[in-house]
Amino acid sequence: MSPLPDPVSMGARRFRDVLGHFPTSVVAITTTASDGCPHGLIVGTFTSVSLEPPLVSFLVNRTSSTLSMIQEAGRFCANALAGNQEPTSRRLSARGSDRFEGVSWTPSPLGNPVLDGIVAWVDCTLVQVVEIGDHYLVVGRVSNLNIESVRTPLLFFRGGYGDYLASATLLMDRLVGWW
């Protein structure tokens, strides 16, 4: 068995390159400030944590300006973006601009933005924020959730966007004539 590589000699670029081969979902995390203004960010780390109680989590960079808004509000909504929502993802990832300009949404039961055209959403109250390396792990308790459409989700893989559509399904749909 060969020895494990020294993490320092591994290099950040190699680390990112290899982990870029693991597809991730593209999720918009949203909240509103006390003045009703929407705030949001994009993550590729949204996941379920616990069924009882129902908990979810995501990771956010320590430099995020949106995290303080989430902490102040004490709530957030995870929006699973659809395959055709790359422009929305890029918009909500931009720095120094009105991220919600041209982005349509309605308020969730907790008052968080639910973006139009998404696959599903999960509305949460903030439970815990834990500092881990150069990120924070944010844990929320699920208050409400819904499936919005049967669209395929937006994914991030090897440094680029795409959507999920199994080639076998595509082939079968074409053979049967559904497409």
CSV table of N, CA, C and O in Angstrom, one decimal, residues 6 17 20-22 38 40 53 80 88 92 94 97 112 115-116 134-135 152 164 176:
chain,number,residue,atom,x,y,z
A,6,ASP,N,1.1,14.0,1.0
A,6,ASP,CA,1.2,15.1,1.9
A,6,ASP,C,0.2,16.1,1.4
A,6,ASP,O,0.3,16.5,0.2
A,17,ASP,N,-9.2,20.0,-9.4
A,17,ASP,CA,-9.3,19.3,-10.6
A,17,ASP,C,-10.0,17.9,-10.4
A,17,ASP,O,-10.9,17.5,-11.1
A,20,GLY,N,-13.5,18.2,-9.1
A,20,GLY,CA,-14.4,18.7,-10.2
A,20,GLY,C,-15.0,17.5,-11.0
A,20,GLY,O,-15.9,17.7,-11.8
A,21,HIS,N,-14.5,16.3,-10.8
A,21,HIS,CA,-15.0,15.1,-11.5
A,21,HIS,C,-16.1,14.5,-10.7
A,21,HIS,O,-16.7,13.5,-11.1
A,22,PHE,N,-16.5,15.1,-9.6
A,22,PHE,CA,-17.7,14.7,-8.9
A,22,PHE,C,-18.8,15.7,-9.2
A,22,PHE,O,-18.7,16.8,-8.9
A,38,PRO,N,-34.5,40.7,-1.3
A,38,PRO,CA,-34.0,39.3,-1.4
A,38,PRO,C,-32.4,39.3,-1.5
A,38,PRO,O,-31.8,40.2,-2.0
A,40,GLY,N,-29.2,36.2,-2.0
A,40,GLY,CA,-28.9,34.8,-2.3
A,40,GLY,C,-27.5,34.5,-2.7
A,40,GLY,O,-26.7,35.4,-3.0
A,53,PRO,N,-34.7,15.0,13.7
A,53,PRO,CA,-35.5,15.9,13.0
A,53,PRO,C,-35.1,16.2,11.6
A,53,PRO,O,-33.9,15.8,11.2
A,80,ALA,N,-33.5,24.2,-5.8
A,80,ALA,CA,-32.8,23.3,-6.8
A,80,ALA,C,-33.0,23.9,-8.2
A,80,ALA,O,-34.2,23.8,-8.7
A,88,THR,N,-29.5,32.2,-14.3
A,88,THR,CA,-29.9,32.5,-13.0
A,88,THR,C,-28.8,32.2,-12.0
A,88,THR,O,-28.5,33.0,-11.1
A,92,LEU,N,-26.9,35.0,-9.7
A,92,LEU,CA,-26.8,34.9,-8.2
A,92,LEU,C,-25.4,34.6,-7.7
A,92,LEU,O,-25.1,34.8,-6.5
A,94,ALA,N,-22.8,36.4,-9.1
A,94,ALA,CA,-22.1,37.6,-9.3
A,94,ALA,C,-21.8,38.4,-8.1
A,94,ALA,O,-22.5,38.3,-7.1
A,97,SER,N,-23.3,43.2,-7.5
A,97,SER,CA,-24.4,43.7,-8.3
A,97,SER,C,-25.7,43.3,-7.7
A,97,SER,O,-25.7,42.5,-6.7
A,112,ASN,N,-38.9,33.5,2.5
A,112,ASN,CA,-37.7,33.4,1.7
A,112,ASN,C,-38.1,33.3,0.2
A,112,ASN,O,-39.1,32.8,-0.2
A,115,LEU,N,-37.6,30.7,-6.2
A,115,LEU,CA,-37.3,31.2,-7.6
A,115,LEU,C,-38.3,30.5,-8.6
A,115,LEU,O,-38.6,29.3,-8.4
A,116,ASP,N,-38.7,31.3,-9.5
A,116,ASP,CA,-39.6,30.7,-10.6
A,116,ASP,C,-38.8,29.7,-11.4
A,116,ASP,O,-37.6,29.9,-11.7
A,134,ASP,N,-11.9,26.8,5.4
A,134,ASP,CA,-12.2,28.2,4.8
A,134,ASP,C,-13.7,28.3,4.5
A,134,ASP,O,-14.0,29.2,3.7
A,135,HIS,N,-14.5,27.5,5.0
A,135,HIS,CA,-15.9,27.6,4.8
A,135,HIS,C,-16.7,27.5,6.2
A,135,HIS,O,-16.1,27.3,7.2
A,152,THR,N,-35.3,18.6,-15.5
A,152,THR,CA,-34.0,18.0,-15.0
A,152,THR,C,-33.2,19.1,-14.3
A,152,THR,O,-33.4,20.3,-14.6
A,164,TYR,N,-28.9,17.1,-16.1
A,164,TYR,CA,-29.0,15.7,-16.0
A,164,TYR,C,-30.1,15.1,-16.9
A,164,TYR,O,-31.2,15.5,-16.7
A,176,VAL,N,-39.3,5.3,-28.7
A,176,VAL,CA,-40.8,5.1,-28.5
A,176,VAL,C,-41.5,6.3,-29.2
A,176,VAL,O,-42.7,6.2,-29.4
